[in-house]
mmCIF file of C-alpha atoms and ligand atoms in Angstrom:
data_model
loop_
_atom_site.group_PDB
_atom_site.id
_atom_site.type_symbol
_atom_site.label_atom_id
_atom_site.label_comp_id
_atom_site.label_asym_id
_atom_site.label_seq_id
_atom_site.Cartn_x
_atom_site.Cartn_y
_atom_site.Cartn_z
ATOM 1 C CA UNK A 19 72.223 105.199 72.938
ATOM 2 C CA UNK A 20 69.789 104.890 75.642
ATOM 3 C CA UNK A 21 70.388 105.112 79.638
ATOM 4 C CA UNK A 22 68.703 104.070 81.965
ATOM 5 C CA UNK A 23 69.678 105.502 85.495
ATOM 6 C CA UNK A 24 67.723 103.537 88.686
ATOM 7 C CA UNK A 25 68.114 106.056 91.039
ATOM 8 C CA UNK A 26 67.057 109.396 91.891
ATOM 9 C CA UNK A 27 70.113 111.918 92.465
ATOM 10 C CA UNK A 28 70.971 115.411 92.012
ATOM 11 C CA UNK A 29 71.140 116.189 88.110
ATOM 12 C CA UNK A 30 73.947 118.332 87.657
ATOM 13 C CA UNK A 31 76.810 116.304 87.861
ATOM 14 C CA UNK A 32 74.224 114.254 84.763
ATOM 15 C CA UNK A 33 74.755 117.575 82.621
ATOM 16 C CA UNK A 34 77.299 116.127 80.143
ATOM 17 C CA UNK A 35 75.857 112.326 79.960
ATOM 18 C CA UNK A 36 71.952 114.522 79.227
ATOM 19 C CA UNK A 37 73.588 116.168 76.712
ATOM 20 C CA UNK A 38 74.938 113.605 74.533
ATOM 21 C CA UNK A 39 72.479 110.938 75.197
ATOM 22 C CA UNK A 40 68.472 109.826 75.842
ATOM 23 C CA UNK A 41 68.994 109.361 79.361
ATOM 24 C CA UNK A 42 65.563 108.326 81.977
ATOM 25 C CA UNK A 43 65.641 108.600 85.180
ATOM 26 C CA UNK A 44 62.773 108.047 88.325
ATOM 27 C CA UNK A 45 61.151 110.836 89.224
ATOM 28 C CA UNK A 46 61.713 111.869 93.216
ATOM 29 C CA UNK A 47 62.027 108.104 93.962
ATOM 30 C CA UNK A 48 64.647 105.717 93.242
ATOM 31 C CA UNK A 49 63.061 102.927 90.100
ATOM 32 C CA UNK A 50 61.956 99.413 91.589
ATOM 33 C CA UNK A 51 63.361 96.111 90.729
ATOM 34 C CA UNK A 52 60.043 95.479 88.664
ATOM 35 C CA UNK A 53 60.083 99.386 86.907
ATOM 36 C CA UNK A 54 63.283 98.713 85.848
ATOM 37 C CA UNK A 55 62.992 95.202 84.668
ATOM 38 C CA UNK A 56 59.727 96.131 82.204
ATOM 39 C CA UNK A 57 62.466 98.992 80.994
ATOM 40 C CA UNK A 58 65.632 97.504 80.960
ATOM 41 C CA UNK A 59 64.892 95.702 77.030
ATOM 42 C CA UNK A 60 65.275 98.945 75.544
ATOM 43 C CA UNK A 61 68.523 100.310 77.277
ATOM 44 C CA UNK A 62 72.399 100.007 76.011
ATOM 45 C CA UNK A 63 73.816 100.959 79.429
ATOM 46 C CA UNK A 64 72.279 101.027 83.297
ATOM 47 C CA UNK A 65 73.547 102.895 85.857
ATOM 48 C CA UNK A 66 72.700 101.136 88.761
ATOM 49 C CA UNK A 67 73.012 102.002 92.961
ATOM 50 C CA UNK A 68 75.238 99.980 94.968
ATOM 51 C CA UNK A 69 71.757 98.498 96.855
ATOM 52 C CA UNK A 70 70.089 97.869 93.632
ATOM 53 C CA UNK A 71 70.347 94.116 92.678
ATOM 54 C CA UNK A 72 71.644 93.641 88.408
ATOM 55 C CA UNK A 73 71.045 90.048 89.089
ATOM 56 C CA UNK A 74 70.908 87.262 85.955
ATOM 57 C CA UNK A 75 67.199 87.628 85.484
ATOM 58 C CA UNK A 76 67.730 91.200 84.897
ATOM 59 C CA UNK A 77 70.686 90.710 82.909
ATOM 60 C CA UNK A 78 68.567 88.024 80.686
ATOM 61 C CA UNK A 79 65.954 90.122 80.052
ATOM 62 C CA UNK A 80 68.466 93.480 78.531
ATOM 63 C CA UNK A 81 69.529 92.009 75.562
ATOM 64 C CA UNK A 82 70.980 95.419 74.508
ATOM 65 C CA UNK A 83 72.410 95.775 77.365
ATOM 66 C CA UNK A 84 76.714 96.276 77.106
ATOM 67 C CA UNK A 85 77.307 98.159 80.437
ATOM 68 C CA UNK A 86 76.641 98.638 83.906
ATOM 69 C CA UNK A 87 77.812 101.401 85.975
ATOM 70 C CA UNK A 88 77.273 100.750 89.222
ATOM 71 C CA UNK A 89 77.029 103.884 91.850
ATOM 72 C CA UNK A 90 79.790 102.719 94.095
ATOM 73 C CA UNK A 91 82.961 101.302 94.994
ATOM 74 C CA UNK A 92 81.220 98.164 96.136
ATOM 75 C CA UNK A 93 79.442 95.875 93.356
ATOM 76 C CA UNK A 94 78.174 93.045 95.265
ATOM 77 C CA UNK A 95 74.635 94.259 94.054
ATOM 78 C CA UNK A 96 75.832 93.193 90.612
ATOM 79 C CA UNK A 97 76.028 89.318 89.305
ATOM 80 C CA UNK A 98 79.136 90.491 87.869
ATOM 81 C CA UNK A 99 80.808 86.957 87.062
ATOM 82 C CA UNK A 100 77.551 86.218 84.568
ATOM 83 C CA UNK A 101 77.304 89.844 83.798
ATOM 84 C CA UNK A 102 80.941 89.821 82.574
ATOM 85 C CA UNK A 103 80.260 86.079 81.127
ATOM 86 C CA UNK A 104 77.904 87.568 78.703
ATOM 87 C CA UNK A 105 79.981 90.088 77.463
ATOM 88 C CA UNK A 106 79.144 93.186 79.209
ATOM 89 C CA UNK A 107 80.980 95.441 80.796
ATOM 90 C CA UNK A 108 80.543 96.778 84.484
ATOM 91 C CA UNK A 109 82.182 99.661 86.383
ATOM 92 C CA UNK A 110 82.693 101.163 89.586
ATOM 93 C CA UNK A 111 83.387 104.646 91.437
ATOM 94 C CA UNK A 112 86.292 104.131 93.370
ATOM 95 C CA UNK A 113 88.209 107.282 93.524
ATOM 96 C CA UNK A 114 85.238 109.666 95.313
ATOM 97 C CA UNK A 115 84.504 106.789 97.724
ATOM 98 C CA UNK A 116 87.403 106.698 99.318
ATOM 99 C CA UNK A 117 87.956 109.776 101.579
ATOM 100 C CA UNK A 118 84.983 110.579 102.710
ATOM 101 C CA UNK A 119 83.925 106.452 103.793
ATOM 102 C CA UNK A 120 87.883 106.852 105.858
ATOM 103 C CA UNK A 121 86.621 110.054 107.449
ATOM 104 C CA UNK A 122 83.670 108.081 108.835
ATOM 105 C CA UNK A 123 85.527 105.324 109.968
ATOM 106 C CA UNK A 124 87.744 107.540 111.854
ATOM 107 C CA UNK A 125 84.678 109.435 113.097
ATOM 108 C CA UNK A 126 83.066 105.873 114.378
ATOM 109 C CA UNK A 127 86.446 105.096 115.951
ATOM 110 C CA UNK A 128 86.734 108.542 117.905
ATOM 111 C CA UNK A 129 83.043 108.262 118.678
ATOM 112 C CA UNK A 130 83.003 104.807 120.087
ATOM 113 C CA UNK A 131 86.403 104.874 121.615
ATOM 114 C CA UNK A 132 85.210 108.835 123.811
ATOM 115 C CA UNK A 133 81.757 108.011 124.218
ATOM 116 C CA UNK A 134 80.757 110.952 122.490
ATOM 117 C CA UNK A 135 77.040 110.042 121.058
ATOM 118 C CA UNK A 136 76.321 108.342 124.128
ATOM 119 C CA UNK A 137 77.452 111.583 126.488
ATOM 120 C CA UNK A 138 75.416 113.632 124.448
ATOM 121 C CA UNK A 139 72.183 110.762 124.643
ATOM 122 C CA UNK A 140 72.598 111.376 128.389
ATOM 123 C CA UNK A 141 72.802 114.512 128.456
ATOM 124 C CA UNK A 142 69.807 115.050 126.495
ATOM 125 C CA UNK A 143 68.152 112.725 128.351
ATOM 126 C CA UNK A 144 69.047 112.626 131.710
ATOM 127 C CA UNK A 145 70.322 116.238 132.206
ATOM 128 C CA UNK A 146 71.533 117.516 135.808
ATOM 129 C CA UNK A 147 70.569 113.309 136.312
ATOM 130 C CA UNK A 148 73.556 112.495 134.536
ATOM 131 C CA UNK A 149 76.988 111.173 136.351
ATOM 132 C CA UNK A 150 79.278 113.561 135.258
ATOM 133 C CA UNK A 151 82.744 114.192 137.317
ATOM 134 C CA UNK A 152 86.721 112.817 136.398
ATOM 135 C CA UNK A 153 86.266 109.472 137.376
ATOM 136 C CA UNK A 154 82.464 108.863 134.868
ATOM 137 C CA UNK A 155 82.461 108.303 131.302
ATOM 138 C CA UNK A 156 86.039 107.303 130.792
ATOM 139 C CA UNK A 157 87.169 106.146 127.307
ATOM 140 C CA UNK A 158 89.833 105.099 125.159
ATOM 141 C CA UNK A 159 93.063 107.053 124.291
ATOM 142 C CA UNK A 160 93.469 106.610 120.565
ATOM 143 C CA UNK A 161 96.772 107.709 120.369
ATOM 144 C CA UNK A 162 99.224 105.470 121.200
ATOM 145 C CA UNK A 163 96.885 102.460 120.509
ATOM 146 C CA UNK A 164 96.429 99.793 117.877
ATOM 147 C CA UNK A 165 94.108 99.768 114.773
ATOM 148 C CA UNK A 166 94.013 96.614 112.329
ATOM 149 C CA UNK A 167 92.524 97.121 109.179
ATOM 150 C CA UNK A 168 91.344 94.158 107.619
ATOM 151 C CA UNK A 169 90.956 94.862 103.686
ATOM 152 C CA UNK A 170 94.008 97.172 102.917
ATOM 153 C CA UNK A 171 92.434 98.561 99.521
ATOM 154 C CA UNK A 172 91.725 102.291 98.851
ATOM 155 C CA UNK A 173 89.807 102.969 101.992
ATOM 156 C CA UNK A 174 91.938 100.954 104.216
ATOM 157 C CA UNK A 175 95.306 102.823 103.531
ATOM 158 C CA UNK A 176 93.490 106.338 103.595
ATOM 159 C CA UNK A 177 92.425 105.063 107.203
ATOM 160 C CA UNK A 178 95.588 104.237 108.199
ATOM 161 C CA UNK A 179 97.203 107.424 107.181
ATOM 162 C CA UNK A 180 94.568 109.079 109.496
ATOM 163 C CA UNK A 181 95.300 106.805 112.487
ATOM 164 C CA UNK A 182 98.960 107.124 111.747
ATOM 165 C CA UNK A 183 98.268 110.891 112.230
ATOM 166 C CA UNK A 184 96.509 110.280 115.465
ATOM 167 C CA UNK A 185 99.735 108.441 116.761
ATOM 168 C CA UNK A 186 98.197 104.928 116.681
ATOM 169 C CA UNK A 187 100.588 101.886 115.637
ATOM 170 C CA UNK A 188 98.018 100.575 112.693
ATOM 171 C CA UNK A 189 98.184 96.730 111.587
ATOM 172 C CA UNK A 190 96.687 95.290 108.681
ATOM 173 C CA UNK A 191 95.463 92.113 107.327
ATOM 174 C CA UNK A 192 95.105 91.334 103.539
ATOM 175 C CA UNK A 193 94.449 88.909 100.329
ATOM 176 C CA UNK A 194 97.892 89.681 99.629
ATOM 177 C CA UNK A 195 100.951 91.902 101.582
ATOM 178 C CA UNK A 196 101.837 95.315 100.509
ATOM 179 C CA UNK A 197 105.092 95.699 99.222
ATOM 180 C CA UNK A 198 107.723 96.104 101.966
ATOM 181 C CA UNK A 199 108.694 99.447 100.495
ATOM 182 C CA UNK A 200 104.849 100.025 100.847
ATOM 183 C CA UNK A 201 104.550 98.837 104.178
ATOM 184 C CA UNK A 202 107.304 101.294 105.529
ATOM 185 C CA UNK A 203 106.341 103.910 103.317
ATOM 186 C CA UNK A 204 102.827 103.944 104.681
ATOM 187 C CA UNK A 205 103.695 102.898 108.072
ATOM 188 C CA UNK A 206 101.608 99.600 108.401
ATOM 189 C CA UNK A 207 102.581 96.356 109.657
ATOM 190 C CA UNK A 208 101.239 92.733 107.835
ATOM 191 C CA UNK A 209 99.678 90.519 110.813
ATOM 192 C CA UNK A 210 97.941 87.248 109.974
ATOM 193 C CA UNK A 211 94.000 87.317 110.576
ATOM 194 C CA UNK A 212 94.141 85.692 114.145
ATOM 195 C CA UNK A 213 97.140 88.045 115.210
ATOM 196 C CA UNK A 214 95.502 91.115 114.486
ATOM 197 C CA UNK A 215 92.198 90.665 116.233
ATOM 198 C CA UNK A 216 94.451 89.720 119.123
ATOM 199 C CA UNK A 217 96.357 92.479 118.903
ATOM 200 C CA UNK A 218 94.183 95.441 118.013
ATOM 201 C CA UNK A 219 92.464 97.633 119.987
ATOM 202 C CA UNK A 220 90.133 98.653 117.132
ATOM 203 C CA UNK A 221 89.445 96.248 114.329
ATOM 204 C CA UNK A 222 88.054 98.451 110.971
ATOM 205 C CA UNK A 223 86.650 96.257 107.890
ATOM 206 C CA UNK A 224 87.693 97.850 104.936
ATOM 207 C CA UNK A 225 87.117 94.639 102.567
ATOM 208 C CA UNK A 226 84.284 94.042 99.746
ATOM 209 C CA UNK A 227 81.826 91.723 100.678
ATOM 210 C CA UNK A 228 82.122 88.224 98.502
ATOM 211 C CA UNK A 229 81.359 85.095 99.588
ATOM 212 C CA UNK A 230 84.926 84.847 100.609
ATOM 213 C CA UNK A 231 84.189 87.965 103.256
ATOM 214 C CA UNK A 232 81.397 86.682 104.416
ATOM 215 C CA UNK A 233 80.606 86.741 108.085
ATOM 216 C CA UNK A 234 84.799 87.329 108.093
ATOM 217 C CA UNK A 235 83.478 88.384 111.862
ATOM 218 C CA UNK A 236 81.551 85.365 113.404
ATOM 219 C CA UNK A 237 81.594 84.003 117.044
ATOM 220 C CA UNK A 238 85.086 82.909 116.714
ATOM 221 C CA UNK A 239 86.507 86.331 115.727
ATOM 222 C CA UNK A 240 84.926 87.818 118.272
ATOM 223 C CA UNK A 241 85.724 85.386 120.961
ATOM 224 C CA UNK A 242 89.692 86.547 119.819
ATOM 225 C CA UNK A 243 89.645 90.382 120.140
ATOM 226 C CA UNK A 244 90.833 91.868 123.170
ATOM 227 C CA UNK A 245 87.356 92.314 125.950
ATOM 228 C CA UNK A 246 88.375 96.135 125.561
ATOM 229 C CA UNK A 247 88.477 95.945 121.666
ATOM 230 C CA UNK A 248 86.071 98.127 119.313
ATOM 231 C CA UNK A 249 84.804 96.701 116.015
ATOM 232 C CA UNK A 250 84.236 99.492 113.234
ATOM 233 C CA UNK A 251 82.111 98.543 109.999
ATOM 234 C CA UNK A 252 81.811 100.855 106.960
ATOM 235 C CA UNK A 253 82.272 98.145 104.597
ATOM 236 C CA UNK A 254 78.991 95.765 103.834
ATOM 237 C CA UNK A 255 77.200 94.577 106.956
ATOM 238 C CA UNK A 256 77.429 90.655 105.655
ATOM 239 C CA UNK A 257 81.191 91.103 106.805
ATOM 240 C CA UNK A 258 79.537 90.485 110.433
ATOM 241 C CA UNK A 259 77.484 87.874 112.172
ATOM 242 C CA UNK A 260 75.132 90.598 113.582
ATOM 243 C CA UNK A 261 74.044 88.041 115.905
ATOM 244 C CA UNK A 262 76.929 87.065 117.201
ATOM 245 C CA UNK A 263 78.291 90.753 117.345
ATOM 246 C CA UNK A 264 75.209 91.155 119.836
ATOM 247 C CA UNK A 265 75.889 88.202 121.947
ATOM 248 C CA UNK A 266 79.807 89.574 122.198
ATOM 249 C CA UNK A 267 78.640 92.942 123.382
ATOM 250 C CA UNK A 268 76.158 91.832 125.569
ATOM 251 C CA UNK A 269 78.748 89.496 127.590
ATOM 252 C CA UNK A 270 81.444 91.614 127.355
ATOM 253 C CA UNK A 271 83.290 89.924 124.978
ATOM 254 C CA UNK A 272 84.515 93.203 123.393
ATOM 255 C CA UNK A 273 84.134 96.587 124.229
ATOM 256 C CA UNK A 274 81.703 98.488 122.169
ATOM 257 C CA UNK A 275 81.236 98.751 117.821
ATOM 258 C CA UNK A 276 80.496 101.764 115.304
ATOM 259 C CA UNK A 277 78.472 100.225 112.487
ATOM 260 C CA UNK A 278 77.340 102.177 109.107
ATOM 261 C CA UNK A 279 75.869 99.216 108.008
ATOM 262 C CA UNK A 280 74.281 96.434 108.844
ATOM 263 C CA UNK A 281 73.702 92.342 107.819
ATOM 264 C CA UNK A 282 70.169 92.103 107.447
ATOM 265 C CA UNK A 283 69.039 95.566 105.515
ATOM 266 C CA UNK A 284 69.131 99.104 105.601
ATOM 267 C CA UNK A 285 68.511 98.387 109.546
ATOM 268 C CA UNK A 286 70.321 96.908 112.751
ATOM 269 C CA UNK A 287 69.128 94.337 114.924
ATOM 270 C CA UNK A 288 66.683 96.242 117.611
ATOM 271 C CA UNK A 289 69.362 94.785 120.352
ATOM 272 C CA UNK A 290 71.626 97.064 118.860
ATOM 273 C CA UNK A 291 69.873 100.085 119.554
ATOM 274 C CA UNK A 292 69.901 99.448 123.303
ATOM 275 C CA UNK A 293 72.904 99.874 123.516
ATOM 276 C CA UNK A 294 75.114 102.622 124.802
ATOM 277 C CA UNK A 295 78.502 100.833 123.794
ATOM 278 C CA UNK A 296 77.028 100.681 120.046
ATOM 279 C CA UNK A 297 77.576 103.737 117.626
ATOM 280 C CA UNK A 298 75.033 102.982 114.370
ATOM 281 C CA UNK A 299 74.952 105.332 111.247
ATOM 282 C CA UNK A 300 73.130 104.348 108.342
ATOM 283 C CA UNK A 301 74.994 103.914 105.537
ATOM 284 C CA UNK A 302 76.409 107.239 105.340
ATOM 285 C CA UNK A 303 80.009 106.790 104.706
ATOM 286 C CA UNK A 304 79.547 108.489 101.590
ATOM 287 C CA UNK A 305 76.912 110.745 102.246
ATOM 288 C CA UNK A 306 77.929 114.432 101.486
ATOM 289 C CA UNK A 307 76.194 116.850 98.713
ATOM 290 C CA UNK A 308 79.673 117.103 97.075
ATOM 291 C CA UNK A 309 80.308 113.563 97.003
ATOM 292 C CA UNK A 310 76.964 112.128 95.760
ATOM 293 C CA UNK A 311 78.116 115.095 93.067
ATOM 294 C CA UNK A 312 81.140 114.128 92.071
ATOM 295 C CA UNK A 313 80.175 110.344 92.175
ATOM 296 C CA UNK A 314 77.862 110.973 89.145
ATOM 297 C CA UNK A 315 80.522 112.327 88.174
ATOM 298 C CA UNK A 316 82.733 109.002 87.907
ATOM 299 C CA UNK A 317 79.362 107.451 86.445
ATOM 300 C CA UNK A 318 79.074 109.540 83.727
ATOM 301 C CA UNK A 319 82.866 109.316 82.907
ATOM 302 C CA UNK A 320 82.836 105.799 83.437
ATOM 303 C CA UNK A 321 79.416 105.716 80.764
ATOM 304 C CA UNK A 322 81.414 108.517 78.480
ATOM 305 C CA UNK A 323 84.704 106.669 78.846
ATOM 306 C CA UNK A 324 83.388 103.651 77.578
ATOM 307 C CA UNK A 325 81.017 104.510 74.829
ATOM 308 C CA UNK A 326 83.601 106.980 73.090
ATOM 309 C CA UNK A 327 87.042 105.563 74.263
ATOM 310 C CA UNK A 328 87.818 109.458 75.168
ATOM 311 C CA UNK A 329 88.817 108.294 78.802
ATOM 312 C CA UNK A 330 89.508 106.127 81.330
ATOM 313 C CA UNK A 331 87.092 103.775 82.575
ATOM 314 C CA UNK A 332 86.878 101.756 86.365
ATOM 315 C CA UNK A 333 86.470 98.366 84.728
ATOM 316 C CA UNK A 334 85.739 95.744 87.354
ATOM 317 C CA UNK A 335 87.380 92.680 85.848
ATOM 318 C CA UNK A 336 86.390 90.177 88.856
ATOM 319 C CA UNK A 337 83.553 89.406 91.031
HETATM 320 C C1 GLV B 4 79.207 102.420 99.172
HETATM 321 O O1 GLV B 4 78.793 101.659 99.962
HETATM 322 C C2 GLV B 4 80.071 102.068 98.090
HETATM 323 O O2 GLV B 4 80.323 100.862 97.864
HETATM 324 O O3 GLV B 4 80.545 102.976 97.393
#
């Protein structure tokens, strides 16, 4: 068995895959498109990054090719409907994903909603020049106020147990309900798309991108959330119409946005970063030591899993 691995990462949490198989990976770089489509003929499994695109081309040209495990909850890197078409398997990473990509969503949301990065910016910056005193720099309570979480998968419940711990009433909007017993049990309310970006003070996106998610914040959206509203996106930054996003903040139309990532790269629009209501991270939501760790992890079991049957695997079944 042969596996090829696209990216470069920390080895260790490799140990057991190294062990049992010929496993390459790039050396102090991640592999480009091209290095890993002169490879790919010869491999029975890739382990791919959740920017790295397993498109049909690619897929054509691996005709030993049964699995993909893709580094990430995410797989909209991955052609998955003809991947799955031609009889291979593709998986995901879930489980590790989920806690730490909340915690930044919460961070954005505290961030954006005290002005903390743009305090410190000033301070920094303009020192004893900056308007300090009760009445400067006032914010957003949190507690007591309303987050609606559009995408109520993994990520999104985790969030809303942390806002529900803050004291904020949390909303949700969904491809399908929760269960009632769900809904009480976890504290969340179902709102229709249009209700909730009336009615939130935050709006998180929590939802894979498809072409279903697309731009699922446009101009119209926008125009709906409350002027004092703050848009948070750790998701995929195709959810937004980064365009429109900068028209609404430039007019006013809502309040202020923490992004992690962004529509057009692994970069905002320059607009973006002139402004002080705008909190931008680059695609960090899972970026800690012990979570790149333990997301090999969830690779390797998913590549163990499904070459000896010896444990579970995250199948994705749909695109
Ligand atoms: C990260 O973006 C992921 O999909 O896991």
């Amino acid at each position: 068995m042969k596996i090829l691995v696209t990216y470069d990462m920390f080895r260790e949490g490799f140990a057991e895959l190294e062990r049992r198989y010929e496993v390459t990976f790039p050396a102090g770089r991640d592999f480009t498109y091209e290095e890993v489509f002169e490879r790919i003929p010869e491999y029975d499994v890739l382990c791919s990054m959740f920017d790295f695109p397993v498109d049909k081309a690619l897929i054509d040209h691996a005709p030993r090719l049964r699995l993909i495990a893709n580094y990430a909850v995410g797989y909209n890197n991955i052609d998955v409907a003809y991947a799955v078409g031609k009889g291979l398997t593709v998986a995901n990473t879930p489980d590790p994903v989920t806690a730490p990509t909340a915690n930044l969503a919460l961070g954005l949301m505290l961030d954006t909603a005290r002005r903390i990065t743009e305090c410190d910016r000033k301070l920094r910056t303009l020192r004893t020049g900056m308007k300090v005193g009760v009445l400067e720099n006032l914010g957003m309570p949190v507690t007591g106020q309303t987050l609606g979480i559009i995408g109520m998968g993994r990520i999104g419940k985790a969030l809303a147990k942390r806002a529900n711990a803050l004291g904020m009433e949390v909303i949700y909007h969904n491809r399908h309900q929760l269960h009632i017993e769900e809904e009480t049990r976890r504290n969340v309310t179902y709102a229709s798309k249009e209700a909730l970006l009336a009615t939130a003070d935050f709006v998180s996106l929590n939802a894979p991108y498809t072409p279903e998610t697309h731009h699922i914040i446009g101009e119209e959206e926008l125009k709906r959330m409350k002027p004092s509203a703050i848009l948070i996106n750790t998701a995929r930054g195709t959810l937004v119409d980064e365009h429109a996003l900068v028209k609404a903040l430039r007019e006013g139309t809502i309040r202020g946005a923490g992004l992690d990532v962004f529509e057009f790269g692994d970069y905002p629009l320059p607009e973006l970063l002139e402004m002080d209501n705008v909190v931008l991270t680059p695609h960090i939501g899972t970026q800690t030591t012990e979570t790149r760790i333990v997301m090999v992890r969830a690779v390797c079991d998913n590549v163990i899993g499904f070459l000896e049957g010896d444990r579970p695997v995250s199948r994705v079944l749909r695109p």
